[in-house]
Coordinates of C-alpha atoms and ligand atoms in Angstrom, one line a residue:
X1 CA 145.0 63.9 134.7
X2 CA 142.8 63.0 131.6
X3 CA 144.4 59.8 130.3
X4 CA 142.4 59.0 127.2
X5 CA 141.8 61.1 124.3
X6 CA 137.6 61.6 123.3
X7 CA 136.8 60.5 120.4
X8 CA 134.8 63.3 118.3
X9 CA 131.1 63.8 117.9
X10 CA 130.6 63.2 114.8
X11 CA 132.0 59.8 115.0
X12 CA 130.1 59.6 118.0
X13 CA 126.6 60.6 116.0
X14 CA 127.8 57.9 113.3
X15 CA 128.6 54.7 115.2
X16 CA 124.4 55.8 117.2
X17 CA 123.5 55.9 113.9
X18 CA 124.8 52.5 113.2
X19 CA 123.8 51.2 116.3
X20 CA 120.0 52.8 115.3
X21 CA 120.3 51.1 111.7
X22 CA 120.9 47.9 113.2
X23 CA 118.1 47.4 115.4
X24 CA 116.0 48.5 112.8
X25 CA 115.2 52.6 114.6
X26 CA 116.8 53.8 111.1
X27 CA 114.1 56.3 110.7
X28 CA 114.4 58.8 113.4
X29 CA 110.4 60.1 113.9
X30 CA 109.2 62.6 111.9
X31 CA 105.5 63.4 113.2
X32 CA 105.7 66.8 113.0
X33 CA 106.4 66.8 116.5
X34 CA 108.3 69.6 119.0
X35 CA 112.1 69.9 118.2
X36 CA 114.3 67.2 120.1
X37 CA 117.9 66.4 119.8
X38 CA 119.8 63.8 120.8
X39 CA 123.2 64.3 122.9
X40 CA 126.6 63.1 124.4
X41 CA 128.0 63.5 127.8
X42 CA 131.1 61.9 126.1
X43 CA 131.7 65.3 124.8
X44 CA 128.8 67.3 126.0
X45 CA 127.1 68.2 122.0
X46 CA 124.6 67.6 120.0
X47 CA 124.8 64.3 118.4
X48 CA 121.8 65.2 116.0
X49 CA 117.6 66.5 115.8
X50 CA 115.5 64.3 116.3
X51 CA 111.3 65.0 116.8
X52 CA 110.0 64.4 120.2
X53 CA 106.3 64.0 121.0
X54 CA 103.9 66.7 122.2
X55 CA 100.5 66.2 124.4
X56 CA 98.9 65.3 120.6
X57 CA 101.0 62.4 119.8
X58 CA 100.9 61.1 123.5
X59 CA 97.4 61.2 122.9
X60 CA 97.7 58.9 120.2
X61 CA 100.1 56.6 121.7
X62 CA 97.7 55.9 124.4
X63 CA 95.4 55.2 122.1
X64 CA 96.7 52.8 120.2
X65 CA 97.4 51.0 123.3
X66 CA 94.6 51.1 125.0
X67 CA 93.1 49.6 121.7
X68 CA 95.6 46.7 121.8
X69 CA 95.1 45.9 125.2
X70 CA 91.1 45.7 124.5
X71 CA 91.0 43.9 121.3
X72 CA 94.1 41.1 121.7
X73 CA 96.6 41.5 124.6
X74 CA 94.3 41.0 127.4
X75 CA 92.6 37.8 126.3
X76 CA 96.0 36.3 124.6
X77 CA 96.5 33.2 126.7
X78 CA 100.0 34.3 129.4
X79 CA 102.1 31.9 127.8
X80 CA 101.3 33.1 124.1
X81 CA 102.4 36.4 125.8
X82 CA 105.4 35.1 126.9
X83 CA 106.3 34.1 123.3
X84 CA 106.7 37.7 122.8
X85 CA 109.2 38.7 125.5
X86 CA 111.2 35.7 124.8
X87 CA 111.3 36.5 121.1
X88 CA 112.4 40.1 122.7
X89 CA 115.0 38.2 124.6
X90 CA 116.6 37.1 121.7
X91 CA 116.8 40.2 119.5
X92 CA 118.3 41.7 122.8
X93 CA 120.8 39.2 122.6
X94 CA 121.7 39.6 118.9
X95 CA 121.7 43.4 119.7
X96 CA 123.1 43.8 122.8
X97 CA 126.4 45.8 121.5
X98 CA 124.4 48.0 119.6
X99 CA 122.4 48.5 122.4
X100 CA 125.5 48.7 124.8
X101 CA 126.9 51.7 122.2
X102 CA 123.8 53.6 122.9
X103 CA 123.8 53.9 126.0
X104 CA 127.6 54.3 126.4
X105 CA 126.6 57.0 124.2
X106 CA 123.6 58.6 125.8
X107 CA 124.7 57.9 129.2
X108 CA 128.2 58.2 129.4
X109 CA 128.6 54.9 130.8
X110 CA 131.6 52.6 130.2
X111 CA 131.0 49.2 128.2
X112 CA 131.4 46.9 131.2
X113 CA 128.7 48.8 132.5
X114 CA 126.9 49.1 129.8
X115 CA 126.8 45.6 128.6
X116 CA 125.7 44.5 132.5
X117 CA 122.9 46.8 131.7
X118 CA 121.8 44.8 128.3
X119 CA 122.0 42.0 130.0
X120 CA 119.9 42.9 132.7
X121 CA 117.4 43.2 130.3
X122 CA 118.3 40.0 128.6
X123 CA 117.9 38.6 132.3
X124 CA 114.5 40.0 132.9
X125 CA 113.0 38.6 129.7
X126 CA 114.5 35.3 130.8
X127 CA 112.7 35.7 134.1
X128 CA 109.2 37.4 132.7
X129 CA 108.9 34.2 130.2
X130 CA 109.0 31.8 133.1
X131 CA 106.4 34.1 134.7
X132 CA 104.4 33.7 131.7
X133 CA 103.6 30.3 133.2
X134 CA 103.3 31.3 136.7
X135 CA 100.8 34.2 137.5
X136 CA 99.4 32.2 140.1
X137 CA 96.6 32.8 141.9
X138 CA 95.3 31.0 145.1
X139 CA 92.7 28.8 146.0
X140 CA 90.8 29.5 149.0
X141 CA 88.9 26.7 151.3
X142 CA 85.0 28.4 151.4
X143 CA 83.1 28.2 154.7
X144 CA 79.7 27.4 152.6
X145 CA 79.2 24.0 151.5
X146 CA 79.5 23.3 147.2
X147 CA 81.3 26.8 147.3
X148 CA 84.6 27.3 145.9
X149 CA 86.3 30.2 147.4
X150 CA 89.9 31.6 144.8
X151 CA 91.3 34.7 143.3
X152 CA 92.3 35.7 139.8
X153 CA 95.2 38.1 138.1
X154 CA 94.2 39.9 135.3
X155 CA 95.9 42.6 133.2
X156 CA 95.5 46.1 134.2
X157 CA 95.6 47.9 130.8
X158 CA 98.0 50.9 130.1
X159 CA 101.0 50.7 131.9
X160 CA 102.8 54.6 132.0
X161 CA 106.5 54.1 132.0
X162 CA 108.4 57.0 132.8
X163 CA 112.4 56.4 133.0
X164 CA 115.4 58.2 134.0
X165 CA 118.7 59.2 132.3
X166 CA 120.8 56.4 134.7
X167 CA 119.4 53.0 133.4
X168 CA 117.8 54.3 130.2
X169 CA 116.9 50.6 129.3
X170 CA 117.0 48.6 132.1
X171 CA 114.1 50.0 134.1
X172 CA 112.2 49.9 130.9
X173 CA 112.9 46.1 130.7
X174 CA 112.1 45.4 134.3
X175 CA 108.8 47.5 133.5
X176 CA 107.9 46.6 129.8
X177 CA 108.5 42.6 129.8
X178 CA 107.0 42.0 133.0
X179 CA 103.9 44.2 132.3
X180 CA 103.3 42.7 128.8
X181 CA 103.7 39.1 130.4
X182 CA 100.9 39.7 132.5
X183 CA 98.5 41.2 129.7
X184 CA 98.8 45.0 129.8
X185 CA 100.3 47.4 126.6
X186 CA 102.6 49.7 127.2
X187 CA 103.0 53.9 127.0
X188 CA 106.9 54.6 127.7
X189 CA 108.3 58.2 128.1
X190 CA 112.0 57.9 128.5
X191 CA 114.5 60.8 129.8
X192 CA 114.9 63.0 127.4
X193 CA 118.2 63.0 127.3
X194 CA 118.3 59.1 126.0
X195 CA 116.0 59.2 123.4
X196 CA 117.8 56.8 120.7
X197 CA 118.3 54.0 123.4
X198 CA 114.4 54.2 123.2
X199 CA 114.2 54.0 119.7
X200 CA 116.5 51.0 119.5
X201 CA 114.2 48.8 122.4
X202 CA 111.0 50.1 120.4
X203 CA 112.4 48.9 117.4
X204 CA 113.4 45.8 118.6
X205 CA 110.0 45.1 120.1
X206 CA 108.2 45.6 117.0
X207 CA 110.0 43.0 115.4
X208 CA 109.5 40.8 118.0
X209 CA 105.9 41.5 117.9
X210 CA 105.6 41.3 113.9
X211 CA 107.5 38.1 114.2
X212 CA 105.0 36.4 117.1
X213 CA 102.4 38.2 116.0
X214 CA 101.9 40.4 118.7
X215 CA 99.4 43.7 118.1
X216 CA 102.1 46.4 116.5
X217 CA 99.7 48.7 119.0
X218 CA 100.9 47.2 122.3
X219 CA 103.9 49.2 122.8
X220 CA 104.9 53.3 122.0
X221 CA 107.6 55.3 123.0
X222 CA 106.6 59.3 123.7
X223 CA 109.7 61.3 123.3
X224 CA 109.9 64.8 125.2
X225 CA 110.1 66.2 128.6
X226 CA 107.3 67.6 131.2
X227 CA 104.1 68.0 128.8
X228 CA 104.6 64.3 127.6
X229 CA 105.3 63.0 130.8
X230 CA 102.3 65.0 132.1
X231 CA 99.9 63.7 129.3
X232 CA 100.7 60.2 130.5
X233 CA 100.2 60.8 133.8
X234 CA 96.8 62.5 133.6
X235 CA 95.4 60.2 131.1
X236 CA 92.7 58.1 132.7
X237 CA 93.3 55.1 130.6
X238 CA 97.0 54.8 131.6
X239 CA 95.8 52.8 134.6
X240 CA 99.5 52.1 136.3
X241 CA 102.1 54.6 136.0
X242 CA 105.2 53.3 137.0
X243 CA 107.6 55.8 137.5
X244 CA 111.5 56.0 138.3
X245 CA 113.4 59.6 138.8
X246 CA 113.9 62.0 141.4
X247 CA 112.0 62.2 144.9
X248 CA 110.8 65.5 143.4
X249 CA 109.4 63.7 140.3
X250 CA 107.3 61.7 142.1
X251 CA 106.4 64.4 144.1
X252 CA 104.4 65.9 141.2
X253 CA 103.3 62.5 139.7
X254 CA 102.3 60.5 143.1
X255 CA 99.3 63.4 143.8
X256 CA 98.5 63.6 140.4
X257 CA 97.6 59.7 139.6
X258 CA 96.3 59.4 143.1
X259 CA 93.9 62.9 142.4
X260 CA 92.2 60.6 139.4
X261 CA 92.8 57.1 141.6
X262 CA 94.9 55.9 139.2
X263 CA 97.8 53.3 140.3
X264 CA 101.8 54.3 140.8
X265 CA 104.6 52.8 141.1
X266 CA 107.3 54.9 142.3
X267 CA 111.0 54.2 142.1
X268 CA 112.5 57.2 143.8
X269 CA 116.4 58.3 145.2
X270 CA 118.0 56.7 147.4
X271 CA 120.6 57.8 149.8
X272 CA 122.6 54.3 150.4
X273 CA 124.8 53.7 153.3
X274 CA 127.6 50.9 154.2
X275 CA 127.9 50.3 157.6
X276 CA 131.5 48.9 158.1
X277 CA 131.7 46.9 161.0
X278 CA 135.4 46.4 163.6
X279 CA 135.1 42.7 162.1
X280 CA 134.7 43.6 158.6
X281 CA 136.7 42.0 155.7
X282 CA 138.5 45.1 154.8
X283 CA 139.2 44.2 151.2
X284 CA 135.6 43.0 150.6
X285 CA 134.5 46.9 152.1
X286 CA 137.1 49.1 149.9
X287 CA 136.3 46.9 146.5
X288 CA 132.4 46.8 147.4
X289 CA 132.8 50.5 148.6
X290 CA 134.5 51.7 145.4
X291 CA 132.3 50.4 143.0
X292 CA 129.5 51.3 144.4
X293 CA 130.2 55.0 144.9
X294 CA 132.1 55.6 142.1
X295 CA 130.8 52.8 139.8
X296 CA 128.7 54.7 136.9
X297 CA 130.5 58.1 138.0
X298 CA 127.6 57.8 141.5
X299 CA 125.1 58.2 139.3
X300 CA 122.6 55.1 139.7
X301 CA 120.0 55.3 142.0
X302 CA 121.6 52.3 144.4
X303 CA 125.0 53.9 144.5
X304 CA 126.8 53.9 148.0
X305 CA 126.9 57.5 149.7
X306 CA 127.4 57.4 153.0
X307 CA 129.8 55.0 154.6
X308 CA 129.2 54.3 158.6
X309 CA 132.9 52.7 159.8
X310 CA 133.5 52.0 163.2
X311 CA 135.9 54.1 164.6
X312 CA 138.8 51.2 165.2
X313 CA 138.9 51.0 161.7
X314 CA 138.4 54.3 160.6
X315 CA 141.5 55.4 159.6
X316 CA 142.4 52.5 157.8
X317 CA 139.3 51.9 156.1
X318 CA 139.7 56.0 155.0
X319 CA 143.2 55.5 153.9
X320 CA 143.0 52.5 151.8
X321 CA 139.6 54.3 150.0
X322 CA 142.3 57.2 149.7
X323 CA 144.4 55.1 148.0
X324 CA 141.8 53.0 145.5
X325 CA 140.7 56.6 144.9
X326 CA 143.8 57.9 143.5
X327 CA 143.7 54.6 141.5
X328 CA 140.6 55.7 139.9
X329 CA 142.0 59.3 139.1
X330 CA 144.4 57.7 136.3
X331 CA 140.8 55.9 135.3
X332 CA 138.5 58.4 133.9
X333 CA 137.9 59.4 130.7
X334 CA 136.3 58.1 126.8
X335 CA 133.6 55.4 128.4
X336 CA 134.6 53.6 125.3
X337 CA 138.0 53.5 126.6
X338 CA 138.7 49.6 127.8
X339 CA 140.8 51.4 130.8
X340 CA 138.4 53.5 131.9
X341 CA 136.5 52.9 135.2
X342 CA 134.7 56.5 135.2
X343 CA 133.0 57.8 132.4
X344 CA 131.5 61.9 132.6
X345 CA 128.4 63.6 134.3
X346 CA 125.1 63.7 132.4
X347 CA 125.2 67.4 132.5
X348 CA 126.6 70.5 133.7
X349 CA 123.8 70.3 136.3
X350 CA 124.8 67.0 137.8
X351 CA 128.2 69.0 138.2
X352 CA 127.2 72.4 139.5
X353 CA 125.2 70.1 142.1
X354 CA 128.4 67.8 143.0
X355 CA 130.1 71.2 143.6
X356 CA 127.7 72.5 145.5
X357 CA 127.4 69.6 147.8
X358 CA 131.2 69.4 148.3
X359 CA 130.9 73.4 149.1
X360 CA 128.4 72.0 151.6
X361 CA 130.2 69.6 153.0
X362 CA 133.1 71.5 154.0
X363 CA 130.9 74.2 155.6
X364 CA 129.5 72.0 157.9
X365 CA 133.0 70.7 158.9
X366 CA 133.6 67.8 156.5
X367 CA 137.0 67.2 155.0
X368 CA 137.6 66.7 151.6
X369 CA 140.1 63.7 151.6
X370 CA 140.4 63.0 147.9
X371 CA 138.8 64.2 144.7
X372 CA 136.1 66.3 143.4
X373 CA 137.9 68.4 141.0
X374 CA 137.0 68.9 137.4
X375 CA 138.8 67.1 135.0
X376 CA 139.4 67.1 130.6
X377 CA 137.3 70.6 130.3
X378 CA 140.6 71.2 128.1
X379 CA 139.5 68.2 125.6
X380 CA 135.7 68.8 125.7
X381 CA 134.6 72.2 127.4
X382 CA 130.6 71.2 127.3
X383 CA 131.3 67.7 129.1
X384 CA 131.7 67.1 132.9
X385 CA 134.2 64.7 134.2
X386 CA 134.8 64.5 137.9
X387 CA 137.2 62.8 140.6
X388 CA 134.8 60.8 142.9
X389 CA 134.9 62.8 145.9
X390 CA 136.4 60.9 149.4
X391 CA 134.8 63.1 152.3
X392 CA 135.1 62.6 156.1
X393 CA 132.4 64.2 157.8
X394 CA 132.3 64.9 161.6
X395 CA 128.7 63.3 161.5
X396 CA 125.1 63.1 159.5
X397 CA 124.9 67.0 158.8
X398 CA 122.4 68.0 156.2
X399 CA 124.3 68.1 153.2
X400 CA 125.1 64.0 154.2
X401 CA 121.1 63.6 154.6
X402 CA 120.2 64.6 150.5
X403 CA 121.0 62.6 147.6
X404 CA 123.2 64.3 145.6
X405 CA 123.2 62.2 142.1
X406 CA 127.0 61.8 141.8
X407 CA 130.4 60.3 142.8
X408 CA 130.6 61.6 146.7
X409 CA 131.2 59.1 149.4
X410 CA 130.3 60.8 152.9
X411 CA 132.8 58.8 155.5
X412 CA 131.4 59.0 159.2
X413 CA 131.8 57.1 162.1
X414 CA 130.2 55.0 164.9
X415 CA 130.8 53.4 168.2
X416 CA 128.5 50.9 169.0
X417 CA 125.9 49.2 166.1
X418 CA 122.8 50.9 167.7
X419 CA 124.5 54.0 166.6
X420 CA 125.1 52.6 163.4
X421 CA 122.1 51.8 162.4
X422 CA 120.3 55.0 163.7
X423 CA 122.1 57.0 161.7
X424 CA 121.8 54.5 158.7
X425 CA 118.2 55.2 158.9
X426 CA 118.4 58.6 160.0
X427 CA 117.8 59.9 156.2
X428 CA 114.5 60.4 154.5
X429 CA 115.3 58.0 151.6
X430 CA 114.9 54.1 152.0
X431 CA 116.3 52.4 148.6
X432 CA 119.3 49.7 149.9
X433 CA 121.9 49.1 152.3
X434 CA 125.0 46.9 153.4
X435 CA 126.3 45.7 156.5
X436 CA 130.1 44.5 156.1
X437 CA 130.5 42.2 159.2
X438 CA 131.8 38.7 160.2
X439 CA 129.7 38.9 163.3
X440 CA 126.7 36.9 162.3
X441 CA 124.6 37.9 165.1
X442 CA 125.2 41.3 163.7
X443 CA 124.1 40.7 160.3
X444 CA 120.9 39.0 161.4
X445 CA 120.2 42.2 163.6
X446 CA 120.6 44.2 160.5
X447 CA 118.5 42.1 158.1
X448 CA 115.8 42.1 160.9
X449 CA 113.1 44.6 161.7
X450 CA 114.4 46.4 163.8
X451 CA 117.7 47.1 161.2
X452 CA 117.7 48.5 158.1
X453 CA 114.5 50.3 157.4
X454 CA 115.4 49.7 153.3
X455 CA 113.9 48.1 150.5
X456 CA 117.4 46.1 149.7
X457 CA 119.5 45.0 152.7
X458 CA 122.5 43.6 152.0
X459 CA 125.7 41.9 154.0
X460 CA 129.1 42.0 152.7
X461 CA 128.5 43.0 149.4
X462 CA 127.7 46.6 148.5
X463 CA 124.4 48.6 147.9
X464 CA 124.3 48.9 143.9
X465 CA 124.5 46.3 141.3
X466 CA 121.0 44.1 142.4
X467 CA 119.9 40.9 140.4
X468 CA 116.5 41.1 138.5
X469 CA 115.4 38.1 140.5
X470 CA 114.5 40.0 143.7
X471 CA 112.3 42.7 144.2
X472 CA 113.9 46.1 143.5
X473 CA 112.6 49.3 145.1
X474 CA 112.6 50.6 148.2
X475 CA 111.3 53.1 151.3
X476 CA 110.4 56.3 152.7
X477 CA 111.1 59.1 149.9
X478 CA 112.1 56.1 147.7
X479 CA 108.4 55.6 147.1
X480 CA 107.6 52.0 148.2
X481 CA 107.3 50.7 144.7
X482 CA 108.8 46.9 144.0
X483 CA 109.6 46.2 140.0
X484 CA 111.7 43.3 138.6
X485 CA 111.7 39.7 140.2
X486 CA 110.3 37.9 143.2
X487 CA 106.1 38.8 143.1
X488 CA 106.6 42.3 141.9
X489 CA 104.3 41.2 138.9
X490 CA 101.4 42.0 141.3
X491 CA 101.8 45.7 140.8
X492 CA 100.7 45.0 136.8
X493 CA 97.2 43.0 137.7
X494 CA 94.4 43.4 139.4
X495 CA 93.2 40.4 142.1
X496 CA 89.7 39.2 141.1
X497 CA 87.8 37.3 144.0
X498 CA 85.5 34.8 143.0
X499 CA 83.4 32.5 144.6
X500 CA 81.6 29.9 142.7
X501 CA 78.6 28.2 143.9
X502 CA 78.2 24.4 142.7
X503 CA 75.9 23.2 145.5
X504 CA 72.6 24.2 144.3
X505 CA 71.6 25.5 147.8
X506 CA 72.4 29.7 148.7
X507 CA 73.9 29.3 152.0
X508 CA 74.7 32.6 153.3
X509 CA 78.3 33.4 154.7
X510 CA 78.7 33.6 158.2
X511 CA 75.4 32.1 159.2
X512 CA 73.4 34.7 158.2
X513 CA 70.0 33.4 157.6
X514 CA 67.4 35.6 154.6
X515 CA 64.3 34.7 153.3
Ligands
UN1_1 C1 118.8 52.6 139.1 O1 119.8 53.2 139.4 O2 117.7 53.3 138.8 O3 120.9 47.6 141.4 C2 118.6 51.2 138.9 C3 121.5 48.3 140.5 C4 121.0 48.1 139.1 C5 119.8 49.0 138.9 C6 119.8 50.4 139.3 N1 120.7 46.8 138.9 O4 122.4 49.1 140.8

């Protein structure tokens, strides 16, 4: 069943253009780059061309940013730079249906989801402002007499964004306002298959910095795939690359940064479980369960794939997903759609792998309860809908151990919670996590050491859909990179150690006597 009509591209390609007018992207770039294009999932074609960057014009970007960091940025007093961002948070606010239309355009998502996704950006310039005024560093007490022991944050320099397709301007917010807070410029290379949502945030924070006076030089976008990306990364003046995608992304960029010691900051997959306890609220797990499996068709990097259920409540918890899942099936369609809950696939590739997983599945014994077909290929042949996939599987079989970037929910079960939480960490990826429970004792032992071996640990709520106030990232193949709230900032400064001597005499540390 395909209950919405799609509405067609070229309206599509006018209301981005719209969108692109209004935050003040109307050019599209014309550098005399490679050929780019910009595309739908909606319907799967071409909205328009479009220039992306080549190794040249990366070149150039990096540049002009090193250049701003060495002449202004770095010595503009924190709070001055905080002027910035919260001029940024404003435009964001003004813009954040035009930016919402983007991405529901780019990215398939639906507007509920892709409003949340502005205003995770509106948040994080909220949070980066007050940060502005808070790059603390500490005082030490010295062990010399008239010595003053304390450390330092400065800026880094170049910060390397690299973003993915999922949250094409979210993770750039988390990245760019906290990073320009603390004194760097930024270089970002976004997926190339959202390359206007780009525009519209690099837009937007040009007139943010014309109207604080900000260097125009501090931030570039560098459209394009592999040769951009590896530009960036290879550039010795990009001093932090902080980059979120695949595990086999940072496969190839981890080595490379580390090869010239440069920092990373990875942001890998994840492979997120629920573990659903006997003593669960059962309408808290099949709300929390369904919207984070299914929630932005499975396709953000915290969505729920694997649910652990003890096996008293097994069946129940199985049926009743069964049932919201057949809900959903009447749901999916035009993102634009107020009714719709599941928007398409990025690509034909994200479907060809949610097929092949489900192929998968059932060879290693699992049992397809709900889901997984194809669906509107009538109304647009070149876009991918899907049925989020229900599967019971007889236990953690390989298929179950890999992230497969779409709407599959593995259901396995458990006896006792040692169990449970051996086979919740019994993957390679280490992003976030939920316990449903209303055993407390429980929910302590999963928060604890010896529990969830995650980055984001959660109890009664599911494993998507964090706040920028806490550190986001996570463990393992996730990468161990932290961006957004709590003390991420860290990863964007360096730690200075000073020691100043006001006592006139040179007492040596630790008693060491000289001359
Ligand atoms: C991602 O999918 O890359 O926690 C980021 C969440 C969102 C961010 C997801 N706030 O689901």
């Amino acid at each position: 069943p395909f209950t919405t009509t799609l509405p067609d591209t070229a309206g599509l390609a006018e209301r981005a253009t719209a969108a692109l007018e209004a935050c003040g992207a109307a050019r599209l770039p014309d550098d005399g780059g490679a050929p780019g294009r910009a595309r739908t999932p909606i319907t799967g074609e071409e909205l328009f061309r479009l220039d992306f960057g080549t190794a040249k014009t990366t070149e150039q970007a990096v540049t002009a940013a090193d250049e701003a960091f060495r002449r202004v940025w770095r010595d503009t007093p924190a709070p001055v730079r905080g002027q910035l961002v919260r001029r940024l948070g404003e435009l964001l606010r003004e813009h954040k249906q035009d930016l919402a239309d983007l991405v529901t355009i780019e990215a398939g998502k639906i507007r509920s989801e892709a409003a949340g996704e502005v205003q995770e950006m509106i948040d994080v310039c909220d949070f980066a402002v007050g940060l502005s005024r808070q790059l603390y560093g500490r005082t030490m007490p010295s062990e010399r007499p008239g010595h003053r022991l304390m450390e330092t944050w400065h800026p880094l320099g170049v910060v390397g964004v690299i973003t993915a397709f999922n949250f094409p301007v979210a993770v750039w917010s988390w990245n760019t306002a906290i990073a320009l807070v603390c004194g760097n410029t930024v270089v970002w290379k976004p997926s190339d298959t959202t390359p206007l949502t780009a525009l519209a945030c690099d837009a937007l924070l040009r007139r943010a910095a014309a109207d604080t006076g900000a260097p125009e030089g501090l931030h570039r976008v560098v459209l394009g795939g592999r040769e951009v990306g590896e530009h960036l990364v290879d550039d010795p003046r990009v001093a932090l690359v902080s980059a979120t995608g695949s595990v086999a992304m940072g496969r190839a960029v981890g080595p490379r940064v580390s090869a010239r010691l440069g920092r990373c900051l990875l942001e890998l997959g994840g492979n997120n479980a629920a573990v659903v306890a006997p003593s669960a609220d059962l309408d808290l797990v099949v709300r929390g369960s369904v919207f984070a499996a299914a929630g932005t068709a499975g396709q953000r990097c915290t969505s729920l794939r694997r649910l652990i259920v003890h096996e008293d409540v097994a069946e129940e918890v199985t049926e009743r997903l069964a049932g919201a899942y057949r809900q959903l099936r009447e749901r999916i369609g035009d993102p634009f759609d107020d009714g719709t809950l599941v928007g398409p696939l990025i690509s034909e590739r994200g479907h060809g792998a949610m097929q092949d997983a489900l192929d998968r599945a059932r060879a290693e014994g699992g049992t397809v309860v709900t889901g997984g077909g194809r669906v509107g290929e009538d109304a647009a042949p070149g876009a991918y809908y899907v049925e989020p996939a229900l599967v019971r599987m007889p236990g953690q079989t390989p298929v179950v151990e890999e992230e497969t970037f779409a709407p599959i929910l593995y259901v396995m079960t458990y006896r006792t919670f040692e169990e449970a939480v051996e086979l919740h960490n019994g993957v390679p990826q280490g992003l976030s996590s939920a316990l449903f429970t209303r055993d407390q004792a429980e929910a302590e032992r999963f928060v604890s050491a010896a529990g969830s071996d995650c980055g984001i640990v959660n109890v009664n709520i599911g494993t998507s859909g964090a706040e920028i106030g806490g550190a986001f990232g996570g463990e393992k193949e996730t990468g161990g990179g932290r961006e957004s709230g709590s003390d991420s900032w860290k990863a964007y400064m360096r730690r200075a150690t000073n020691t100043v001597n006001y006592g006139g005499g040179l007492p040596l540390a630790q008693g060491v006597e000289f001359l």
